[in-house]
Coordinates of N, CA and C in Angstrom, one line a residue:
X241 N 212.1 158.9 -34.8 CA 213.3 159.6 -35.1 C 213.9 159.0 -36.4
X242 N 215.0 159.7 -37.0 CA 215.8 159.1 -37.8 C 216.9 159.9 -38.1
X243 N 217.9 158.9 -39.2 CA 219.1 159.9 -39.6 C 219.7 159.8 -40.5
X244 N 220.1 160.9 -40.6 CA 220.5 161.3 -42.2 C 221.9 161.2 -42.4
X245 N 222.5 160.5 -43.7 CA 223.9 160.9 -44.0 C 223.8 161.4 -45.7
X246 N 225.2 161.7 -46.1 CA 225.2 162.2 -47.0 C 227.0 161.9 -47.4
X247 N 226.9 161.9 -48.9 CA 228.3 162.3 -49.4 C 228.7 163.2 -50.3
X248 N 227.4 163.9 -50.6 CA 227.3 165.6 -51.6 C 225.9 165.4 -51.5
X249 N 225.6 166.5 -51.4 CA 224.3 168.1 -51.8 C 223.5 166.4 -53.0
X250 N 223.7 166.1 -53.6 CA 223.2 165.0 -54.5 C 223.2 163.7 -53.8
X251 N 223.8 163.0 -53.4 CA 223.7 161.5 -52.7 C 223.6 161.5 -51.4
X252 N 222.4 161.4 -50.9 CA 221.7 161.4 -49.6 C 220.8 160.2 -49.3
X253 N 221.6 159.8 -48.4 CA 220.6 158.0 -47.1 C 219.7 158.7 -46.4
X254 N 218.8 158.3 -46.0 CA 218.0 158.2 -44.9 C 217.4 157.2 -43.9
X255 N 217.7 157.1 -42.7 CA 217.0 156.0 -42.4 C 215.8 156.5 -41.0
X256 N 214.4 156.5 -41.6 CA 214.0 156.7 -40.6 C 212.7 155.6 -40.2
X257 N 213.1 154.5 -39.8 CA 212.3 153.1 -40.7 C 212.7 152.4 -41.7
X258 N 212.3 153.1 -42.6 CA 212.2 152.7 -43.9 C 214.0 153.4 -44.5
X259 N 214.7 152.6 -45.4 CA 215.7 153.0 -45.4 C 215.6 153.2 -47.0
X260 N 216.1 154.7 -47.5 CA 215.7 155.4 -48.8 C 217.1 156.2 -49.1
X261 N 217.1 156.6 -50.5 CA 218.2 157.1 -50.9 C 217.9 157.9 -52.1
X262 N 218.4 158.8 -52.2 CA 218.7 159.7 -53.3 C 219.9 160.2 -53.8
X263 N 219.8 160.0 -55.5 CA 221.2 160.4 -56.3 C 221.1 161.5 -56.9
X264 N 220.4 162.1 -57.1 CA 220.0 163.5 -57.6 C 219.3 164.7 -56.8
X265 N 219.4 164.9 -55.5 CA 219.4 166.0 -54.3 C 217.8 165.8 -54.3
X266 N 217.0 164.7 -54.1 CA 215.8 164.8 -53.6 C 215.0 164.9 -54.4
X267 N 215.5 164.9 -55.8 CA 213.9 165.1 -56.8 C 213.1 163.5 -57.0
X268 N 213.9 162.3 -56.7 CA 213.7 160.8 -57.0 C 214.4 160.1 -55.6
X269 N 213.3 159.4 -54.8 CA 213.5 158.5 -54.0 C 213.7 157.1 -54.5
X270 N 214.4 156.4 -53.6 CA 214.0 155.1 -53.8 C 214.7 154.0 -52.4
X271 N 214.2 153.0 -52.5 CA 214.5 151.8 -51.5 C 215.6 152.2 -51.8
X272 N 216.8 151.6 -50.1 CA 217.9 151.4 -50.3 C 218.5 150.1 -50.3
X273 N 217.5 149.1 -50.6 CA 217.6 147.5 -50.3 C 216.6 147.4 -51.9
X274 N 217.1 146.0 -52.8 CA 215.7 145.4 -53.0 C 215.6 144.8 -52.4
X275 N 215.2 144.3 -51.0 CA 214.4 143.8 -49.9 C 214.1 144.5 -49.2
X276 N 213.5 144.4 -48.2 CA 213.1 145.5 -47.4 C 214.1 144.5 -45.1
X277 N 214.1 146.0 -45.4 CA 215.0 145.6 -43.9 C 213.3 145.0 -42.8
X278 N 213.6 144.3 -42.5 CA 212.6 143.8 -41.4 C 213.1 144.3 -40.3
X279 N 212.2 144.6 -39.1 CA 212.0 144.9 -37.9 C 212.1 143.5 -37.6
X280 N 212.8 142.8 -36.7 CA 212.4 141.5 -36.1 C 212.4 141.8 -34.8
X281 N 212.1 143.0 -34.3 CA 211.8 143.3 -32.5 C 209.8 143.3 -33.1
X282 N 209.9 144.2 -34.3 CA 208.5 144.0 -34.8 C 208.0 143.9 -35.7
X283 N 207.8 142.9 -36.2 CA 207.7 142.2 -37.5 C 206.5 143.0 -38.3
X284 N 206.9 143.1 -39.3 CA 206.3 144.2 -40.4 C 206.8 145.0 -40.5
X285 N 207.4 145.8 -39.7 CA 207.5 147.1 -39.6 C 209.1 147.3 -40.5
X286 N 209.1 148.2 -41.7 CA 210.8 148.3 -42.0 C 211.5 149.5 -41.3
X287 N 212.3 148.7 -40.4 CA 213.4 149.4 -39.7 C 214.7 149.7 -39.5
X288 N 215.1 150.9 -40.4 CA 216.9 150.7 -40.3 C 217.0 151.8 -39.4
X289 N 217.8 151.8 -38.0 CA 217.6 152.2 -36.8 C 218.9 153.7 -37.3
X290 N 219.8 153.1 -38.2 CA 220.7 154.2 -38.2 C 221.6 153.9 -39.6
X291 N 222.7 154.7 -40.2 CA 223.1 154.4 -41.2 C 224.4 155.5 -41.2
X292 N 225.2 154.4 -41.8 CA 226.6 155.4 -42.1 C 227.0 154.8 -43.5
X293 N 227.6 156.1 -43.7 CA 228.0 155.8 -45.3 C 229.7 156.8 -45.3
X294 N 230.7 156.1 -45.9 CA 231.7 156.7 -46.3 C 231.7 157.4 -47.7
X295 N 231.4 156.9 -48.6 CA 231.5 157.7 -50.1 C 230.5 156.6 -50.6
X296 N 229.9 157.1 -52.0 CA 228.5 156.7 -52.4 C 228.2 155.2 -52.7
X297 N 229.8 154.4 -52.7 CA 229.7 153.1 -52.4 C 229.1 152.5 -51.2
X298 N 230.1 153.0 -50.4 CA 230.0 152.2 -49.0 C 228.9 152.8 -48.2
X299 N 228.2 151.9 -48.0 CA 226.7 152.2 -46.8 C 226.6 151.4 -45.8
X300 N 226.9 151.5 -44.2 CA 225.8 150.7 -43.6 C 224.6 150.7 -43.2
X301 N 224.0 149.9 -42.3 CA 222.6 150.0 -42.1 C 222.8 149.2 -40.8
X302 N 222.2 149.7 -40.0 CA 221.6 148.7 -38.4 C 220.5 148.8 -38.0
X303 N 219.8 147.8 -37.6 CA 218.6 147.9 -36.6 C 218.8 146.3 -36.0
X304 N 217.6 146.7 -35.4 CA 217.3 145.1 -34.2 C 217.6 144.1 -35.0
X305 N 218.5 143.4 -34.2 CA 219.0 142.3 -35.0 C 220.0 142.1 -36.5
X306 N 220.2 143.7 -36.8 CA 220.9 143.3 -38.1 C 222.1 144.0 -38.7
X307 N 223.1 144.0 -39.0 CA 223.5 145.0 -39.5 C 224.1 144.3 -40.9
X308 N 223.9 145.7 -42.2 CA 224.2 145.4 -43.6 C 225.1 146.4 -43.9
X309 N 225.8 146.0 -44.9 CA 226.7 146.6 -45.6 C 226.5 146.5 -47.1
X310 N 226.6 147.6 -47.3 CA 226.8 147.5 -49.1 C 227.7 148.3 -49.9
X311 N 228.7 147.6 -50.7 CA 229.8 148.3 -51.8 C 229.4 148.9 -52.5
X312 N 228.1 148.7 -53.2 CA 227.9 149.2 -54.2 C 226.6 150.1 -54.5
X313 N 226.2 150.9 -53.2 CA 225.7 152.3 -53.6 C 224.7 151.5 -52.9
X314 N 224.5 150.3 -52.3 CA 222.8 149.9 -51.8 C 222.0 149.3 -52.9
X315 N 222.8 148.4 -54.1 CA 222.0 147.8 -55.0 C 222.3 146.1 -54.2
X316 N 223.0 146.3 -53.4 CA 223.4 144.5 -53.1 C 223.8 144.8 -51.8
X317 N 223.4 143.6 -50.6 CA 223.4 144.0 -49.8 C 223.9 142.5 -48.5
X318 N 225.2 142.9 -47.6 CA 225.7 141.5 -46.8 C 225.1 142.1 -45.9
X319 N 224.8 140.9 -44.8 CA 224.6 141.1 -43.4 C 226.2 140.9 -42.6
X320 N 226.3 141.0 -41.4 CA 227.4 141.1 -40.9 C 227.7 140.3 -39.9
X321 N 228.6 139.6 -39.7 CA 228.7 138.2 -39.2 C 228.5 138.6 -37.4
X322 N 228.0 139.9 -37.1 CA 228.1 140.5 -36.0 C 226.3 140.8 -35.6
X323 N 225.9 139.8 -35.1 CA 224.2 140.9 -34.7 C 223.8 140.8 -33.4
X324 N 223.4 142.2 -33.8 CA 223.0 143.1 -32.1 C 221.8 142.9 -31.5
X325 N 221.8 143.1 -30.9 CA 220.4 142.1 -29.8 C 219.6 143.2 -29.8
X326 N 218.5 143.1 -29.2 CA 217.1 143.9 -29.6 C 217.1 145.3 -28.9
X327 N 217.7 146.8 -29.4 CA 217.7 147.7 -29.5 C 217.5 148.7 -30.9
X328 N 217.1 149.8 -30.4 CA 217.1 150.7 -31.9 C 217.1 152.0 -31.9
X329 N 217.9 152.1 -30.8 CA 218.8 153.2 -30.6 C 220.7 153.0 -30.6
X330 N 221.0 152.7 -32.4 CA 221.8 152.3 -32.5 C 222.6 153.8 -33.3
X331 N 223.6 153.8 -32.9 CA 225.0 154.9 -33.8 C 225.7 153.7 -34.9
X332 N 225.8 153.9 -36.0 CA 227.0 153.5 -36.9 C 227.8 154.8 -36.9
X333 N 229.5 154.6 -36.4 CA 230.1 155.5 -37.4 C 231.3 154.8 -37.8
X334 N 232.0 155.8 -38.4 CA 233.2 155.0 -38.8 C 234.6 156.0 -39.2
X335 N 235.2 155.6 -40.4 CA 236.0 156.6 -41.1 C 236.7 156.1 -42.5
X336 N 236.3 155.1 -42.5 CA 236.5 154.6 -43.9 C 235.7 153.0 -44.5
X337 N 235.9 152.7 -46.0 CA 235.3 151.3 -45.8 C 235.6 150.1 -45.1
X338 N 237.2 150.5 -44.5 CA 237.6 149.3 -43.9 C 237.2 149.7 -41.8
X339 N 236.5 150.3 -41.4 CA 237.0 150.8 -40.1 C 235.3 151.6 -39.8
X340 N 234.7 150.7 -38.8 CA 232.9 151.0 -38.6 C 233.2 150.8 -37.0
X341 N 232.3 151.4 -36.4 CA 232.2 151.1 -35.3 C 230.5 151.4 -34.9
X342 N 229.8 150.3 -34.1 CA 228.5 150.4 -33.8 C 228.5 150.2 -32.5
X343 N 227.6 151.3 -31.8 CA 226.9 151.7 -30.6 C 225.8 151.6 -30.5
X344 N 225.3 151.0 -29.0 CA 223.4 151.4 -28.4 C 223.5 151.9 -27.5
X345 N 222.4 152.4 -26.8 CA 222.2 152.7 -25.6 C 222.7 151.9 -24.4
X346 N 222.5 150.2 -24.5 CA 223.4 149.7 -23.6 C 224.2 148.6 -24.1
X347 N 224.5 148.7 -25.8 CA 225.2 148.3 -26.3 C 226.7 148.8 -26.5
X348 N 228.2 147.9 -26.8 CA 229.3 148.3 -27.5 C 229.6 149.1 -26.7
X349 N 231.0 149.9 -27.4 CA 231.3 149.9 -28.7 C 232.0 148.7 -29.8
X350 N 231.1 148.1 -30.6 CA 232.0 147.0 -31.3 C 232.8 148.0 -32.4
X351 N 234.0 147.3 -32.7 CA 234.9 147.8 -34.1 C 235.1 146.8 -34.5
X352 N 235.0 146.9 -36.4 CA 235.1 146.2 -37.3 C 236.1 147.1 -37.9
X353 N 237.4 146.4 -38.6 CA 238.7 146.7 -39.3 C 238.6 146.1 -40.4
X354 N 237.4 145.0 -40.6 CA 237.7 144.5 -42.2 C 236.2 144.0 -42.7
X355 N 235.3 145.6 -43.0 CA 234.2 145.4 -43.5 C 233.4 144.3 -42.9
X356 N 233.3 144.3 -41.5 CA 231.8 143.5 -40.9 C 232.6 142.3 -40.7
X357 N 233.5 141.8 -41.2 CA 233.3 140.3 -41.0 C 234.1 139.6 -39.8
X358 N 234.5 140.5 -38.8 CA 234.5 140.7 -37.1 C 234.5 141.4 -36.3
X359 N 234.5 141.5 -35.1 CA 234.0 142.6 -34.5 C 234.8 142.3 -33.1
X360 N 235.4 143.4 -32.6 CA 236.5 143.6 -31.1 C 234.9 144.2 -30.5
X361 N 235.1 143.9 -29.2 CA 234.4 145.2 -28.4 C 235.3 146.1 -27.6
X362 N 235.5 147.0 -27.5 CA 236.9 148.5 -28.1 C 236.2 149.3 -26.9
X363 N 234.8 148.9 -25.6 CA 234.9 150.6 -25.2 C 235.4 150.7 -24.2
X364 N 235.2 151.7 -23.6 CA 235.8 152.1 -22.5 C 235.2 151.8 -20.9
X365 N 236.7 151.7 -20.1 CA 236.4 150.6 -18.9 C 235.0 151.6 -18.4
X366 N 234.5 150.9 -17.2 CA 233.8 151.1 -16.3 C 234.7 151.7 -15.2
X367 N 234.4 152.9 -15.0 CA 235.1 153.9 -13.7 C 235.0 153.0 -12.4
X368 N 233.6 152.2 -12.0 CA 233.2 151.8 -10.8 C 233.5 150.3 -10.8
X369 N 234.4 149.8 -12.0 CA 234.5 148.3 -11.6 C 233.4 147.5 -12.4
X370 N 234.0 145.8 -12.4 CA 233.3 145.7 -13.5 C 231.7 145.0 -12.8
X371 N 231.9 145.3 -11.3 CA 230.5 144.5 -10.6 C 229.5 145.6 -10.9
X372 N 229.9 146.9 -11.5 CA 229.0 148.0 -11.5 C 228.3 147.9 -12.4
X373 N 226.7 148.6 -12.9 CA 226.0 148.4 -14.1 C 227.3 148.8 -15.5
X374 N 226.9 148.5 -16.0 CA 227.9 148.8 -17.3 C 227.3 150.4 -17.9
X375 N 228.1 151.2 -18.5 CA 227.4 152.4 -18.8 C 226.7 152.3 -19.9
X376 N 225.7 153.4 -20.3 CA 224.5 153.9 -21.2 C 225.6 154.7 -22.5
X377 N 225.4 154.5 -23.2 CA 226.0 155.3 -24.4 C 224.9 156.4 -25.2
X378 N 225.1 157.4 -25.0 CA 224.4 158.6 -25.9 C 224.6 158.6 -27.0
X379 N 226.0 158.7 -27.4 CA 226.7 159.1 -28.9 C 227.7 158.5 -28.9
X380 N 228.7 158.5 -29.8 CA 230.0 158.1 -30.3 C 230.3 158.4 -31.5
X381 N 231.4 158.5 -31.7 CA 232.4 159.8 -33.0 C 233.4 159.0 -32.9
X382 N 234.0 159.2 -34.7 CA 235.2 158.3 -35.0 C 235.6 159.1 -35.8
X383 N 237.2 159.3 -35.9 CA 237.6 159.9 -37.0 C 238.9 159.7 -37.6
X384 N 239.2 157.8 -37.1 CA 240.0 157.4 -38.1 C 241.3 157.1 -36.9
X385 N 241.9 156.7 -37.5 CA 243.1 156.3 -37.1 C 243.1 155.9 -35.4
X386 N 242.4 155.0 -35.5 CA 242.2 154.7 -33.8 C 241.4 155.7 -32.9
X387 N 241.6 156.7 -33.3 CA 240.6 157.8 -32.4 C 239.3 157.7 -32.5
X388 N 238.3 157.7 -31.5 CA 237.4 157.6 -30.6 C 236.7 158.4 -29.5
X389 N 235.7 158.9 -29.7 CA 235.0 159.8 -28.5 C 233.7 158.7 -28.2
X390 N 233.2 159.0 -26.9 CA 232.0 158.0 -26.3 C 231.6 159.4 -25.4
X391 N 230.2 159.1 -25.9 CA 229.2 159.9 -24.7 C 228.7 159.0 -23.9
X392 N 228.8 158.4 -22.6 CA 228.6 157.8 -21.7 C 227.8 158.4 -20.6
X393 N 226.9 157.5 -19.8 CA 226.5 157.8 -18.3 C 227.9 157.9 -17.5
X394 N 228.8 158.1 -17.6 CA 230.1 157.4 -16.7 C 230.9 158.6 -17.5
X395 N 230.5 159.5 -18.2 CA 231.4 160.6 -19.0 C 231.6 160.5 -20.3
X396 N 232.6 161.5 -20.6 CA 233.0 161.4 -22.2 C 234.2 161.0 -22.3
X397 N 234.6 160.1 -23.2 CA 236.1 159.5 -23.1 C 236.4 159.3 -24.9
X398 N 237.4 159.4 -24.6 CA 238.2 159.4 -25.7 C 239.7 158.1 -25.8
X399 N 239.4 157.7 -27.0 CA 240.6 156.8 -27.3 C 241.3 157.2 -28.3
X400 N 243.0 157.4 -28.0 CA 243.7 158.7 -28.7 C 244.8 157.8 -29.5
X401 N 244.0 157.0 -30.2 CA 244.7 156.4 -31.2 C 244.5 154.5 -31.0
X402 N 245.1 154.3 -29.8 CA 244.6 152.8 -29.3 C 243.8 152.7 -27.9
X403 N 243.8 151.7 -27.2 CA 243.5 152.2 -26.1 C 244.8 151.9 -25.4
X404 N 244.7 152.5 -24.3 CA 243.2 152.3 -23.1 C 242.6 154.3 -23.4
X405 N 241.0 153.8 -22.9 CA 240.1 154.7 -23.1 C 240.5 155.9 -22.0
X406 N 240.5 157.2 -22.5 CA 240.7 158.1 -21.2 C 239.7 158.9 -21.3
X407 N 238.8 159.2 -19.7 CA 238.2 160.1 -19.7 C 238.1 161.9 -19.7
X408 N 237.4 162.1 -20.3 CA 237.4 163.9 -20.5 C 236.8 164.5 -19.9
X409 N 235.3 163.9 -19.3 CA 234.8 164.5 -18.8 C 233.7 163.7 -17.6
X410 N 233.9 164.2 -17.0 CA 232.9 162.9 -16.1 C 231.6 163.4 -15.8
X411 N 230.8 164.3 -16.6 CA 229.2 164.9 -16.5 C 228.8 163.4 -17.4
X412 N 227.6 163.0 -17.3 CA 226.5 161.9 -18.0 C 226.2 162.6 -18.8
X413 N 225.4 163.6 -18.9 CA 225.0 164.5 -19.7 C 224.9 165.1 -20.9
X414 N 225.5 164.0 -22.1 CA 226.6 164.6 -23.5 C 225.3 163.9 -24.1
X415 N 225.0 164.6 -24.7 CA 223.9 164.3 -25.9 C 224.0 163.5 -27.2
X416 N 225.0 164.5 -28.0 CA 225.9 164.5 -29.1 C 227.3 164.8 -29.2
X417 N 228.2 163.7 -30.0 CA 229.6 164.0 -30.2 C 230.2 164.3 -31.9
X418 N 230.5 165.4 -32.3 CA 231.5 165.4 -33.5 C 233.0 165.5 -33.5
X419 N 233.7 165.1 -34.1 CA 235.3 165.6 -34.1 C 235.7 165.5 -35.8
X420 N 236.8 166.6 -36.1 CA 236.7 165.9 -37.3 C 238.0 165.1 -36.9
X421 N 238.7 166.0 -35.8 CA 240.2 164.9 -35.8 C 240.4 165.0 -33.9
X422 N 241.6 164.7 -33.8 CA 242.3 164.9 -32.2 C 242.2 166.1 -31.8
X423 N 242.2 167.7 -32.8 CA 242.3 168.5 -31.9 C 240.7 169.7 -32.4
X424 N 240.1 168.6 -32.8 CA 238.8 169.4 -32.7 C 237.7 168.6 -32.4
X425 N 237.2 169.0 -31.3 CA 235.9 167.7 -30.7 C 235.0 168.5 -30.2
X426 N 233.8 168.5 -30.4 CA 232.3 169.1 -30.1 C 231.2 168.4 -29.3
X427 N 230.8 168.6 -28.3 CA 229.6 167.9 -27.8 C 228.9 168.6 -26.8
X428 N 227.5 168.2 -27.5 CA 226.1 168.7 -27.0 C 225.8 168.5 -25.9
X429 N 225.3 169.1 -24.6 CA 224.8 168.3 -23.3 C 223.5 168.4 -23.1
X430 N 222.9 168.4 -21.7 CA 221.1 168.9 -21.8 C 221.4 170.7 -21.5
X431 N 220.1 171.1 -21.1 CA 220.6 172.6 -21.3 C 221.3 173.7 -22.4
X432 N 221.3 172.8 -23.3 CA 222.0 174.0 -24.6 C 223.2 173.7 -24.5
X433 N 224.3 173.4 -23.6 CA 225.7 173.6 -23.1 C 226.3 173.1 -24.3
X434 N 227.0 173.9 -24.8 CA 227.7 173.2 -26.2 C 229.5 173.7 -25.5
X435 N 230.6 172.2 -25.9 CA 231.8 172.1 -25.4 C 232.2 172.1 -26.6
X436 N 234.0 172.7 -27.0 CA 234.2 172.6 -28.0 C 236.0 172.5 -27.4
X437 N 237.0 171.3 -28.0 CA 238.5 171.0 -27.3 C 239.0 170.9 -29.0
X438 N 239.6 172.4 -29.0 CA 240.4 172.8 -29.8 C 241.4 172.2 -29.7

């Protein structure tokens, strides 16, 4: 798999592995590191599991074991005083340079408020208590100002500015989440089922 961000038709990340970028809509690739991201779940292999970018400065990057940030388009590159244990089914998202949030499968949600260099864990309780397995995350959507959606085994919940986290829906089943704000949120289930909370 992999995934794509963008900040115009011209400046486009990719990370599917190998983590690449284009400034001119695809006519010229190139590295988005001069190093190359290492796999340390599997060594050799270059793996940037996921990537968010706010405007053509700000980029991150995650995989096993790492997560980077760069100010300046992906010519220089910090790691993040935060690293995630051996998964690579990670989500970055965020809403601005100051405000990221990273998800796994049985990872997070961690939030960073001041570019990487801490991290809250921000998600939402466990319905069944905390002796219960902790839940599976599908997706997660951010769109600024404390707001928060989680696709979970345990439902979809949303955090409506701070917390505490409230649930929306209690199907497991959420695939994918977009919002662009509080009163427009989208998510995909199995079966085609597309939700939409105007």
């Amino acid at each position: 798999g992999g995934h794509i961000r963008g900040t115009s038709a011209a400046d486009v990340w990719i990370a599917a592995g190998a983590l690449v970028h284009t400034v001119d809509g695809g006519a010229t690739w190139s590295g988005g590191s001069p190093r190359r991201f290492v796999d340390a779940c599997m060594p050799g292999r270059d793996v940037a599991a996921d990537l968010w970018t706010s405007s053509p400065l700000d980029v991150w990057a995650a995989g096993c074991f790492f997560i980077s940030h760069s100010v300046d388009g992906g010519k220089t590159w910090e790691h993040s005083t935060y690293t995630p244990g051996m998964e690579d089914d990670f989500h970055l998202r965020g809403s601005g340079p100051g405000d990221v949030w990273i998800v796994g499968f049985a990872l997070g949600p961690k939030h960073s408020l001041d570019g990487g260099a801490t991290w809250q864990e921000e998600g939402p309780p466990n319905p069944f208590g905390p002796s219960w397995k902790p839940p599976f995350f599908s997706d997660f959507w951010s769109s600024g100002g404390g707001w928060a959606w989680a696709a979970t085994s345990f439902g979809v919940w949303v955090r409506p500015g701070k917390t505490p986290w409230v649930r929306l829906l209690e199907t497991g089943d959420i695939a994918a989440l977009w919002a662009s704000g509080p009163g427009d949120v989208w998510a995909v289930g199995s079966g085609g089922r597309v939700l939409h909370a105007p």
